[in-house]
mmCIF file of C-alpha atoms in Angstrom:
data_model
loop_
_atom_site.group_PDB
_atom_site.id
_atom_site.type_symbol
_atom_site.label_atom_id
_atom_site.label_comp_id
_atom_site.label_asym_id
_atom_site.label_seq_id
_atom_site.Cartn_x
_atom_site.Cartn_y
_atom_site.Cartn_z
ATOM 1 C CA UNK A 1 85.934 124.554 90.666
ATOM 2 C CA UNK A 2 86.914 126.565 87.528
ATOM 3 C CA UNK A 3 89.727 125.149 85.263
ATOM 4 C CA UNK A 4 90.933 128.676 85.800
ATOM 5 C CA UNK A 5 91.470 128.324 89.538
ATOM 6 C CA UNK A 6 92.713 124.798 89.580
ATOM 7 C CA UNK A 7 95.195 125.542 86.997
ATOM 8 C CA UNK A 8 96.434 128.608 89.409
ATOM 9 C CA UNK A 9 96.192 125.914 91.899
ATOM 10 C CA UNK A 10 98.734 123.353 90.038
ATOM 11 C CA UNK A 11 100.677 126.419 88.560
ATOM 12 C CA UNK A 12 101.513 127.534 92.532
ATOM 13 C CA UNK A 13 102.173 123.748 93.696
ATOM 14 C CA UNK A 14 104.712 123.233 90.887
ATOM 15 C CA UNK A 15 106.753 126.630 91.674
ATOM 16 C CA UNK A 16 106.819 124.936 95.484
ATOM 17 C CA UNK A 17 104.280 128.023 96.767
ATOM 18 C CA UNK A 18 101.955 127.014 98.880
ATOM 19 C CA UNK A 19 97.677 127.813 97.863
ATOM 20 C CA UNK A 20 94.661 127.524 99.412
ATOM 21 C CA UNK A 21 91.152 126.905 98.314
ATOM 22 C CA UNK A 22 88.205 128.084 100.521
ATOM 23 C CA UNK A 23 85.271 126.902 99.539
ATOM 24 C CA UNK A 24 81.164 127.681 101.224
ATOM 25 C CA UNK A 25 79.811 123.929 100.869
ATOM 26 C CA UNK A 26 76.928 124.622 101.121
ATOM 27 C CA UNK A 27 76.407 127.638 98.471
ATOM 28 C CA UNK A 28 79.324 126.566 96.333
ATOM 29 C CA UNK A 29 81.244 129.814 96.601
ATOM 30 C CA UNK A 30 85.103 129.625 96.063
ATOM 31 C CA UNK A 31 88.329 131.542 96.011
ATOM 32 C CA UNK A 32 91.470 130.296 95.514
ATOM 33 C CA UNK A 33 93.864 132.154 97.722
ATOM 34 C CA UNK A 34 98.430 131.901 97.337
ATOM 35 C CA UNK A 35 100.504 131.900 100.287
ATOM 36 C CA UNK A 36 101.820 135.314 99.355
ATOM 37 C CA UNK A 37 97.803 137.093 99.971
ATOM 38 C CA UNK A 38 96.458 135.272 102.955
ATOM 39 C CA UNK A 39 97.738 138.370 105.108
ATOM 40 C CA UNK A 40 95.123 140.730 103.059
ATOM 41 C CA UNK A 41 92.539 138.243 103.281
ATOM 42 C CA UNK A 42 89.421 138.794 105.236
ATOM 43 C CA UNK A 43 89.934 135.550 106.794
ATOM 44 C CA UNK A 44 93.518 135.758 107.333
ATOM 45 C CA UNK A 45 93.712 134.348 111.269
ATOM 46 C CA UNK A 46 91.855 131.018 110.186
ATOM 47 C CA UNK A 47 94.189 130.809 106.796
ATOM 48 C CA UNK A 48 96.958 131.275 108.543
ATOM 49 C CA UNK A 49 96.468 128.399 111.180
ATOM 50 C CA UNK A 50 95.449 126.345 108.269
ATOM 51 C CA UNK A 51 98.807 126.958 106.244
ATOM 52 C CA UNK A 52 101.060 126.754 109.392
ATOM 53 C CA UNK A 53 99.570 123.280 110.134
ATOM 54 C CA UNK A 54 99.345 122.093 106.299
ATOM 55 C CA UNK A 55 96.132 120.670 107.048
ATOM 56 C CA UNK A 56 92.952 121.034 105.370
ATOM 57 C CA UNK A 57 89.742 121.582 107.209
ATOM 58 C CA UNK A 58 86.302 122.909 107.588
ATOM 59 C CA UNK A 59 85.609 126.388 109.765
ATOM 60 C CA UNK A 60 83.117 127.952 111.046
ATOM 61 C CA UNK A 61 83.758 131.748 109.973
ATOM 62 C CA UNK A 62 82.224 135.252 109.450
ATOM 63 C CA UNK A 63 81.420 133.973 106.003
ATOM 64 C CA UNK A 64 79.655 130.318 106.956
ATOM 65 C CA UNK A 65 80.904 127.045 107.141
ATOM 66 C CA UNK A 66 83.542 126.547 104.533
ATOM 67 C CA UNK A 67 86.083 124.475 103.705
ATOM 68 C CA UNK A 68 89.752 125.216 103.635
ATOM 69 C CA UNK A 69 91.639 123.250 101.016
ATOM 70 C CA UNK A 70 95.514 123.453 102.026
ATOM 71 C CA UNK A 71 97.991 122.481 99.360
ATOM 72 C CA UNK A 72 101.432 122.454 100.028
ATOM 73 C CA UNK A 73 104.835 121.715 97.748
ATOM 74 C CA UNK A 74 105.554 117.875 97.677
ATOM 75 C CA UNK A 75 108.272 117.117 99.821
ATOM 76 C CA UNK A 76 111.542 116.564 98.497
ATOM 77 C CA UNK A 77 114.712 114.633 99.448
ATOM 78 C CA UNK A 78 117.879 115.778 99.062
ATOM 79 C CA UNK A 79 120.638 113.250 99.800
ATOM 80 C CA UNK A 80 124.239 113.667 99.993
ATOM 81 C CA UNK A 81 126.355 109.682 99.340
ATOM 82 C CA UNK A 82 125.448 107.668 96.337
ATOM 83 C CA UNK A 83 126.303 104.749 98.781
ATOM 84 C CA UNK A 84 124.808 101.330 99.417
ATOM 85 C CA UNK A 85 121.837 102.990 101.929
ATOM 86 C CA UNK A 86 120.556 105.200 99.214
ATOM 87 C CA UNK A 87 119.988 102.696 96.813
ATOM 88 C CA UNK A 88 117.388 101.213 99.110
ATOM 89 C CA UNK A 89 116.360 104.607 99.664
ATOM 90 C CA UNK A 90 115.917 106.687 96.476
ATOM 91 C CA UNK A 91 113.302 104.348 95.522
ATOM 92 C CA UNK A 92 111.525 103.851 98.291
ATOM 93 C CA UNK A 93 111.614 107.720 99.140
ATOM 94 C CA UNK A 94 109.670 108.046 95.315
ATOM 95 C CA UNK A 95 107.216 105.583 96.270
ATOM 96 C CA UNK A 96 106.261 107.865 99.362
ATOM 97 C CA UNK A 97 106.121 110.417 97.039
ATOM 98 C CA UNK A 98 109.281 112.171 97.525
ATOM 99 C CA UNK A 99 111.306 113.975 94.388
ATOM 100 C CA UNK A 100 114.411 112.225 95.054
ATOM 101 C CA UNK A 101 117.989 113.965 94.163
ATOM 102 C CA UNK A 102 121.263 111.887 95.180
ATOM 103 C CA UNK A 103 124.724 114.260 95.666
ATOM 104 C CA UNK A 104 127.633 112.578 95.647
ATOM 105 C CA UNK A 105 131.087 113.762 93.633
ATOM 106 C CA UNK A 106 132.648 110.742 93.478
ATOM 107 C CA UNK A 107 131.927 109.301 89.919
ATOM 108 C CA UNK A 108 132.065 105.626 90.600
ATOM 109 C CA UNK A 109 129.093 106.155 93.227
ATOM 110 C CA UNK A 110 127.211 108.410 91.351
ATOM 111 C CA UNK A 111 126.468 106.452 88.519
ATOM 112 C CA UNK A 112 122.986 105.726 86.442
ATOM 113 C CA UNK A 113 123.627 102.151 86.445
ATOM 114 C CA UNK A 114 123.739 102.432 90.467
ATOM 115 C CA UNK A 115 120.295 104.790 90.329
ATOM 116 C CA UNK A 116 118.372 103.938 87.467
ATOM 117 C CA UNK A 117 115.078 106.546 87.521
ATOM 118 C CA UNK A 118 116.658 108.642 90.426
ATOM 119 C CA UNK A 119 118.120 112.311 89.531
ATOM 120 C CA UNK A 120 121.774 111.618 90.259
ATOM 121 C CA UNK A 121 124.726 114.221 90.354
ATOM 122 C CA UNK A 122 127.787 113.512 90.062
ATOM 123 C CA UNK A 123 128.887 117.274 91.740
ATOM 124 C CA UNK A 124 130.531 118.423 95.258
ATOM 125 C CA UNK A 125 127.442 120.353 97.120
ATOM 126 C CA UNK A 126 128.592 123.734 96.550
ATOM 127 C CA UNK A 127 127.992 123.259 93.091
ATOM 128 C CA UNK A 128 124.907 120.386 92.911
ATOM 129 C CA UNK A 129 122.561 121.768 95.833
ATOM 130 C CA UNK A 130 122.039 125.708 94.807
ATOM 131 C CA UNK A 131 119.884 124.928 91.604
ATOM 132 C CA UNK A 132 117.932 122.075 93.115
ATOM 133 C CA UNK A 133 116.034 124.438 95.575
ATOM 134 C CA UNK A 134 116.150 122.974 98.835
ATOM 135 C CA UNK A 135 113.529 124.631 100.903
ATOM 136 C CA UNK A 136 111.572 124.492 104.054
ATOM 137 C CA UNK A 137 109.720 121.058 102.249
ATOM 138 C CA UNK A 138 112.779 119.564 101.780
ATOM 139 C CA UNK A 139 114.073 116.611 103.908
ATOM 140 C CA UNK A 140 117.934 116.376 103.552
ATOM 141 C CA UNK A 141 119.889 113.462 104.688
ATOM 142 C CA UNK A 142 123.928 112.930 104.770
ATOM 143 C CA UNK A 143 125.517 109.593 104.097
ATOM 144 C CA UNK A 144 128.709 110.371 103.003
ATOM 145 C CA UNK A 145 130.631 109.716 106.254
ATOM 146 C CA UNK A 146 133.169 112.092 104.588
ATOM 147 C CA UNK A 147 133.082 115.723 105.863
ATOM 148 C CA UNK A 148 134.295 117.059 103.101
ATOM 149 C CA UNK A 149 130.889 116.236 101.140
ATOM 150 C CA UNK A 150 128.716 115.481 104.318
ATOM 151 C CA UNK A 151 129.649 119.481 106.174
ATOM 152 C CA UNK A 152 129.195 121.962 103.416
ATOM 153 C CA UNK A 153 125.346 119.936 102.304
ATOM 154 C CA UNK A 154 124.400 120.017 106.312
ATOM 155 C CA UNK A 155 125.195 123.749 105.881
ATOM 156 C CA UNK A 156 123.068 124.343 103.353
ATOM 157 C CA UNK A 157 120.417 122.782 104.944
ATOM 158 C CA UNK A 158 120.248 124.391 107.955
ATOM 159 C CA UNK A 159 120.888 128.013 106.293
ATOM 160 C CA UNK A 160 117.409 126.547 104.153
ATOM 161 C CA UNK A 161 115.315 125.434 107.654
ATOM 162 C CA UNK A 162 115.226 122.128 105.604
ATOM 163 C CA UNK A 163 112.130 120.199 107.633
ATOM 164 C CA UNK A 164 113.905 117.579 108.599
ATOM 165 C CA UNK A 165 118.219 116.514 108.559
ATOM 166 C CA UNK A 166 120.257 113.712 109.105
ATOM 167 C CA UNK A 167 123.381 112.422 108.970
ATOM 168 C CA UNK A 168 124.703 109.016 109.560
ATOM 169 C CA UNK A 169 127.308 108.658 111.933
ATOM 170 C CA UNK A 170 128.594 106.843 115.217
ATOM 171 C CA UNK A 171 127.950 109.348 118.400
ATOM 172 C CA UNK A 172 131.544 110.066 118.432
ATOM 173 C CA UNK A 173 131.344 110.758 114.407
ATOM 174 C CA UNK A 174 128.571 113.033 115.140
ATOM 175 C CA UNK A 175 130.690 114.490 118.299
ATOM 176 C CA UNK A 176 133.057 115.432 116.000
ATOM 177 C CA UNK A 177 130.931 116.854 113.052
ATOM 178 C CA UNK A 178 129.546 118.989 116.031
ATOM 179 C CA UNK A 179 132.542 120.734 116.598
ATOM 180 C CA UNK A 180 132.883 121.319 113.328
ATOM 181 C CA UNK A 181 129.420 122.858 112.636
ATOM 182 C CA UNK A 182 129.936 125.329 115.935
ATOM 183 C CA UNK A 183 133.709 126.366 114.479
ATOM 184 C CA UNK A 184 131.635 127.401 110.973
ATOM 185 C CA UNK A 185 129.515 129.320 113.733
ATOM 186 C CA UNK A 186 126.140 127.358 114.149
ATOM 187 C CA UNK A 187 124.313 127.566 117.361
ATOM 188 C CA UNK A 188 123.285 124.729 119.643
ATOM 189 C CA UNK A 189 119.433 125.131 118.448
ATOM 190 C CA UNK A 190 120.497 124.748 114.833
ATOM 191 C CA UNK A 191 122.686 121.690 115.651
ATOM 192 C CA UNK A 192 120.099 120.294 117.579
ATOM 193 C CA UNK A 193 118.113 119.885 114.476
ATOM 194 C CA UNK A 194 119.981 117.138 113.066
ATOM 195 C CA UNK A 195 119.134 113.612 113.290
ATOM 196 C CA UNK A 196 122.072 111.693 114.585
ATOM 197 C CA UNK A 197 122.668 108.649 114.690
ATOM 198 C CA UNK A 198 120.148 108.731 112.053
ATOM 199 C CA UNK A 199 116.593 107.150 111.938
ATOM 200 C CA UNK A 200 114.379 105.681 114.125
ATOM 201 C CA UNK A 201 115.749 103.493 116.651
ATOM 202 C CA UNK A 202 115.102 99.800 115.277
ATOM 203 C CA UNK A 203 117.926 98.214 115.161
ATOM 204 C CA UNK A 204 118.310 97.930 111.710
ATOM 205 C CA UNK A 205 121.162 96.361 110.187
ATOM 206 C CA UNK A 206 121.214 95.727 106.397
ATOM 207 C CA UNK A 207 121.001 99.169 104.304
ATOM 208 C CA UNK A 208 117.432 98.324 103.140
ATOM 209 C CA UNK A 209 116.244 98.229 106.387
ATOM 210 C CA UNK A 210 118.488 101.314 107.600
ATOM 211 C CA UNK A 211 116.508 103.211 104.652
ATOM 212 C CA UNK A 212 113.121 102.067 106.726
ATOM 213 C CA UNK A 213 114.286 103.661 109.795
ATOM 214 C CA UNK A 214 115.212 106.834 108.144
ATOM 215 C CA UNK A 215 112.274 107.325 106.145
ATOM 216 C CA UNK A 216 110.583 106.297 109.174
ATOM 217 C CA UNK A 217 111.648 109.013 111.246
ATOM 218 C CA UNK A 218 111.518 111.641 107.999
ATOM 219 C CA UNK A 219 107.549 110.292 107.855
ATOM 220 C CA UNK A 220 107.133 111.262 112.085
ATOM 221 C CA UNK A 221 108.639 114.459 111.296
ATOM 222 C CA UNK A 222 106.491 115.500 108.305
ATOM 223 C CA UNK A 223 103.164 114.078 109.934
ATOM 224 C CA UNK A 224 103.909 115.826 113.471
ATOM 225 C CA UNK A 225 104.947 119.020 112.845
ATOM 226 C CA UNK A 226 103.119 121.729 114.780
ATOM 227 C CA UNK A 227 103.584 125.305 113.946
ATOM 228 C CA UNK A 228 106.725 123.821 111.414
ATOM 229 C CA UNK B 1 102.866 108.932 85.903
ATOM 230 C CA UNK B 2 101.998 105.907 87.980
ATOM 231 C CA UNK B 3 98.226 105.231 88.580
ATOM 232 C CA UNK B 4 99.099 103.105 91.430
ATOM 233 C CA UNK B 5 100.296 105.758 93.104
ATOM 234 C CA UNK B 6 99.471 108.757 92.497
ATOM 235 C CA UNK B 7 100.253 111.888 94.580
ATOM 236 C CA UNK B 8 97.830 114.507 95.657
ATOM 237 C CA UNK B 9 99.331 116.846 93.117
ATOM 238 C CA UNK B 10 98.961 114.548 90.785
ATOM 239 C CA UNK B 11 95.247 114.136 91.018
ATOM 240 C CA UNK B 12 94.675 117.393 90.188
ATOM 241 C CA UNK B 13 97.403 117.932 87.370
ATOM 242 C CA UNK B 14 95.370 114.652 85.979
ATOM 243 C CA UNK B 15 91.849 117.097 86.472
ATOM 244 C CA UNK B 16 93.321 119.872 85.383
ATOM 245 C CA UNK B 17 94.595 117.971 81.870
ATOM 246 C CA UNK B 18 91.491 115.922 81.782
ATOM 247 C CA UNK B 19 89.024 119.046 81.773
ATOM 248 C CA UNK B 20 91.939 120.633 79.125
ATOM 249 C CA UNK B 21 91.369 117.628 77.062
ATOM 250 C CA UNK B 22 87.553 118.124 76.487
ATOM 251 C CA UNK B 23 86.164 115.594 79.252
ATOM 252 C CA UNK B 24 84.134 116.156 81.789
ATOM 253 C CA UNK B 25 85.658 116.084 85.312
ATOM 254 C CA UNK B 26 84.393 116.254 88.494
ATOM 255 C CA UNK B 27 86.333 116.322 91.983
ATOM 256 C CA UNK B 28 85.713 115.031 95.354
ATOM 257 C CA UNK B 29 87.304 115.971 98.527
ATOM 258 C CA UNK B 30 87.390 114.923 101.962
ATOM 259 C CA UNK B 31 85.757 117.638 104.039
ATOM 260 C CA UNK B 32 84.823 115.941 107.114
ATOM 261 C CA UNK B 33 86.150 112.696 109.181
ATOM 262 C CA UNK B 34 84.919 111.165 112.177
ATOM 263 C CA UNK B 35 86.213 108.264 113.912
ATOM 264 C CA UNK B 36 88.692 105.604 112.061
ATOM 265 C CA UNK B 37 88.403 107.318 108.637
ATOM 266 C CA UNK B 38 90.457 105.450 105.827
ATOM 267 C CA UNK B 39 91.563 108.976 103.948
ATOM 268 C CA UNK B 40 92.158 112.366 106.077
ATOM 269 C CA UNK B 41 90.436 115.522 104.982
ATOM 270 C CA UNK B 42 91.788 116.650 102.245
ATOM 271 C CA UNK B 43 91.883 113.676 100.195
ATOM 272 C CA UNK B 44 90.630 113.910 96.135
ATOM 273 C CA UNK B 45 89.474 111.611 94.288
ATOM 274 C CA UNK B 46 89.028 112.564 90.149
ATOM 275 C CA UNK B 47 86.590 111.497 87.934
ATOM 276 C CA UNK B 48 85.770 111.934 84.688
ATOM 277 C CA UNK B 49 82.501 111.535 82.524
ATOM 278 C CA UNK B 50 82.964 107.907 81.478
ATOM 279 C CA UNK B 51 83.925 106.826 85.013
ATOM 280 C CA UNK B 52 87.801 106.887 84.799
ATOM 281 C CA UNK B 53 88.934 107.585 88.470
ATOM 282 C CA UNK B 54 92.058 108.865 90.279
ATOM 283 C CA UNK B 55 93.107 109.166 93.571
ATOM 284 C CA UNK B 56 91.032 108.118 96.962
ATOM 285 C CA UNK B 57 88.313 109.074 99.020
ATOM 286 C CA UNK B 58 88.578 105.772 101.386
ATOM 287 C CA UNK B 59 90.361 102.470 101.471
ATOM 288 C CA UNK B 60 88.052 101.532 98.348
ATOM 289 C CA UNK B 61 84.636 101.393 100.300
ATOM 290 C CA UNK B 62 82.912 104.321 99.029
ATOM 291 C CA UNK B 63 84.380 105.233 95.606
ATOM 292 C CA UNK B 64 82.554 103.280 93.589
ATOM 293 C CA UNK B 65 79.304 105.362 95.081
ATOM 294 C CA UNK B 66 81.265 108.619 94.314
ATOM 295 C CA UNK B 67 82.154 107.836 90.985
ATOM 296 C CA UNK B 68 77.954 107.492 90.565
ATOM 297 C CA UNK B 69 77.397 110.813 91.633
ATOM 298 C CA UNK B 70 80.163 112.559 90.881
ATOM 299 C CA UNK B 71 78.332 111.748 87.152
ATOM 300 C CA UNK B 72 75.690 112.992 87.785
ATOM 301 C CA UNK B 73 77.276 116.249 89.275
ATOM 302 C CA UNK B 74 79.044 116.636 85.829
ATOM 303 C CA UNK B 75 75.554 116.641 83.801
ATOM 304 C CA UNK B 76 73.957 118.973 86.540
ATOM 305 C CA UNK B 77 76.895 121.369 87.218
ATOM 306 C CA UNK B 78 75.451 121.327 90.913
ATOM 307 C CA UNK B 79 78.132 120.346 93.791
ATOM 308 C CA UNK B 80 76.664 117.989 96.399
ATOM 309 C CA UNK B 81 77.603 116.899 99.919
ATOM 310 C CA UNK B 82 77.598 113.136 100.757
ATOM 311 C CA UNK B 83 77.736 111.705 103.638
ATOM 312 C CA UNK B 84 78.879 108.037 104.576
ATOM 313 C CA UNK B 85 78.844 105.942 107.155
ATOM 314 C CA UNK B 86 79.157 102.588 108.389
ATOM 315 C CA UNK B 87 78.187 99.919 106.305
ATOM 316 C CA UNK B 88 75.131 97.596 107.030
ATOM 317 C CA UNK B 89 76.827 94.587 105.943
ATOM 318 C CA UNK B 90 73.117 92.965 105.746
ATOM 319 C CA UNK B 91 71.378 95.241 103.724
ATOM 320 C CA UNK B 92 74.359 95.405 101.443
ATOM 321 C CA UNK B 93 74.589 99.351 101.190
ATOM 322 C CA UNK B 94 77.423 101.378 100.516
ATOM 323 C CA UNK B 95 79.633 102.039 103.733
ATOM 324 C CA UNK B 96 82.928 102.226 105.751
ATOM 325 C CA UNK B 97 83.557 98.797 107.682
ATOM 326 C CA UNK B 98 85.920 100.421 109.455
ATOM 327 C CA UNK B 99 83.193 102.491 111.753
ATOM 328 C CA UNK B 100 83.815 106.188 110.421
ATOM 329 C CA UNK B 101 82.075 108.427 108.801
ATOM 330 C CA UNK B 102 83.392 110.978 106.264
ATOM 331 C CA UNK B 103 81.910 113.607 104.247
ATOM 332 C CA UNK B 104 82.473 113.955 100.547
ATOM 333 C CA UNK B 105 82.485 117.578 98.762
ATOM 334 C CA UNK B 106 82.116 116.655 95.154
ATOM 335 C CA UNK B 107 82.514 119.593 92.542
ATOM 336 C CA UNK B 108 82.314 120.381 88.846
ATOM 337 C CA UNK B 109 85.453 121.327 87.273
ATOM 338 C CA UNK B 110 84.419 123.959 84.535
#
C-alpha cells in the first residue's frame, strides 16, 4: 500500500467517514475508495454490500478476485449519569475499544476523581452532546433515572440513528418515559429502538456486573447488525 | 497508546507513523477464513523491518511466521499470499491448532 493511500485511509477513519480499500491479490493493484465515491465506482453494487455490512471480504468481480478492505469509524459511547454503573463502565467500554464520553450536570457526579482517564462533562445534554458528534457509530446509553437529563440525550439519539440506546429503568419507569417520548412526537418504531430495562438479561446485580450486561447487549448489537 | 490493546485503527495509525518515521513497514491482512479461525477477515497485523509487531493475524499461532515474511516482503517490495493451516503438532510446523485455515495478504507500505 502507498503511505499516500493509508494516510487517506487514517485521515477518513479519524473524521468518522467510512473508506474502503480494494485490492487484486493476486496482481497487487489497489485503490482506496471514501464512503462519499462508492456510488461512481465501477464496482459500486459489491462496495456497497460491503459498507452496509462493515465487513471486509474477498469478491469475485468484473475486475478479478480482490479484496475489499472495509474500515469503519470506531464506535463510540455516549453516556448520560456519572453514577455508580458508569464507573464500571467507562473503563471497561475503553478496553473494548470504545471512545468513552460521560454526561452528567450534576457536579458532584461528574467529577475527575470519580473518572480518572474518561472524558467527563460536567454539562446538561443540550449543551454537552452537540460538539461530541454522536452519529450512526455511536452507542448511547441513559443512566440518569432523572428525565430531565435522561429525555432530552434519548432525543438526540434517536434524531442521530445512534446504533444502539438504552436507558435504565423499571418497566413502569420506562412506561412512563414512553409517554413522554410519543408527547415530544416520536413514533412507535423509533421508541422501539431503545433498550429497556437495559442489557442483557443476566440477572446482574452489583453495578460492575450491570455494566457486563449492557456492554453485552451493545457488543450483540454491533456484531449482528444486518443492513444497519 | 496501549500495545496490549490496540484497535484496528490503531494498527494502521502505528504503520502509517512507522513508514513516516523512516522504517520499513509491511502489513498483513486477513483475506480469507475457513472454519474456527482465531481473527476474522479483516484483521492487520504491522510489522516493521527489525521485527517490531502490532496487532493480530491469529490467537498467536501464525505471527511469528508472518513477521518472517513480512521481512522479506519489505526488502523485495513484492506482496505475497500465505496460506495456513492446521498445525502438525509432530512435525512441529507452523499452524492453527484450532482446525482453520486463513489466508494472509501481506503488503509493502511505500
Amino acid at each position: 500500500m502507498q503511505l499516500a493511500e493509508l494516510q487517506t485511509v487514517n485521515a477518513e477513519r479519524a473524521a468518522r467517514r467510512a473508506v474502503l480499500v480494494v485490492t487484486d491479490i493476486k496482481g497487487g493493484a489497489q485503490r482506496v475508495v471514501k464512503a462519499a465515491d462508492v456510488a461512481a465506482d465501477p464496482l459500486k453494487e459489491v462496495l456497497q454490500k460491503r459498507l452496509r455490512l462493515g465487513k471486509s471480504g474477498m469478491e469475485e468481480t468484473p475486475e478479478g478476485e480482490v479484496f475489499v478492505t472495509v474500515h469503519v469509524p470506531s464506535a463510540k459511547l455516549v453516556i448520560t449519569g456519572a453514577v455508580h454503573i458508569s464507573q464500571a463502565l467507562a473503563p471497561m467500554a475503553k478496553m473494548l475499544g470504545y471512545d468513552v464520553a460521560v454526561v452528567d450536570p450534576r457536579t458532584a457526579f461528574a467529577s475527575p476523581e470519580r473518572f480518572p482517564d474518561v472524558k467527563v462533562i460536567a454539562e446538561w445534554p443540550d449543551v454537552a452532546l452537540p460538539p461530541l458528534g454522536v452519529d450512526r457509530y455511536t452507542a448511547f446509553v441513559a443512566l440518569t433515572h432523572d428525565p430531565k437529563i435522561d429525555d432530552p440525550a434519548l432525543k438526540h439519539a434517536l434524531e442521530r440513528d445512534c446504533f444502539y440506546i438504552g436507558a435504565l429503568g423499571s418497566r413502569k419507569t420506562h412506561a412512563k418515559r414512553v409517554d413522554r417520548l410519543k408527547q415530544n412526537g416520536f413514533d412507535e418504531a423509533a421508541i422501539g429502538r431503545i433498550h429497556a430495562p437495559i442489557g442483557l438479561d443476566i440477572d446482574a446485580v452489583s453495578p460492575p456486573e450491570i455494566a457486563v450486561a449492557i456492554l453485552g447487549e451493545i457488543t450483540a448489537t454491533l456484531r449482528r447488525r444486518d443492513g444497519a | 497508546m496501549d500495545t496490549m490493546l490496540a484497535r484496528d485503527e490503531d494498527i494502521l495509525k502505528a504503520a502509517e507513523d512507522w513508514r513516516k518515521a523512516g522504517r520499513g513497514v509491511a502489513l498483513a491482512t486477513v483475506v480469507e477464513t475457513w472454519g474456527s479461525a482465531p481473527r476474522p477477515t479483516g484483521s492487520n497485523l504491522v510489522i516493521d523491518e527489525e521485527g517490531n509487531f502490532l496487532g493480530s493475524v491469529s490467537g498467536g499461532c501464525v505471527e511469528g511466521a508472518v513477521v518472517t515474511e513480512a521481512m522479506d516482503v519489505i526488502d523485495s517490495g513484492k506482496p505475497r499470499l500465505l496460506e495456513f493451516g492446521v498445525a502438525d503438532e509432530t512435525a512441529w510446523n507452523v499452524g492453527l491448532s484450532c482446525g482453520g485455515r486463513i489466508r494472509v495478504y501481506v503488503e509493502k507500505v511505500d
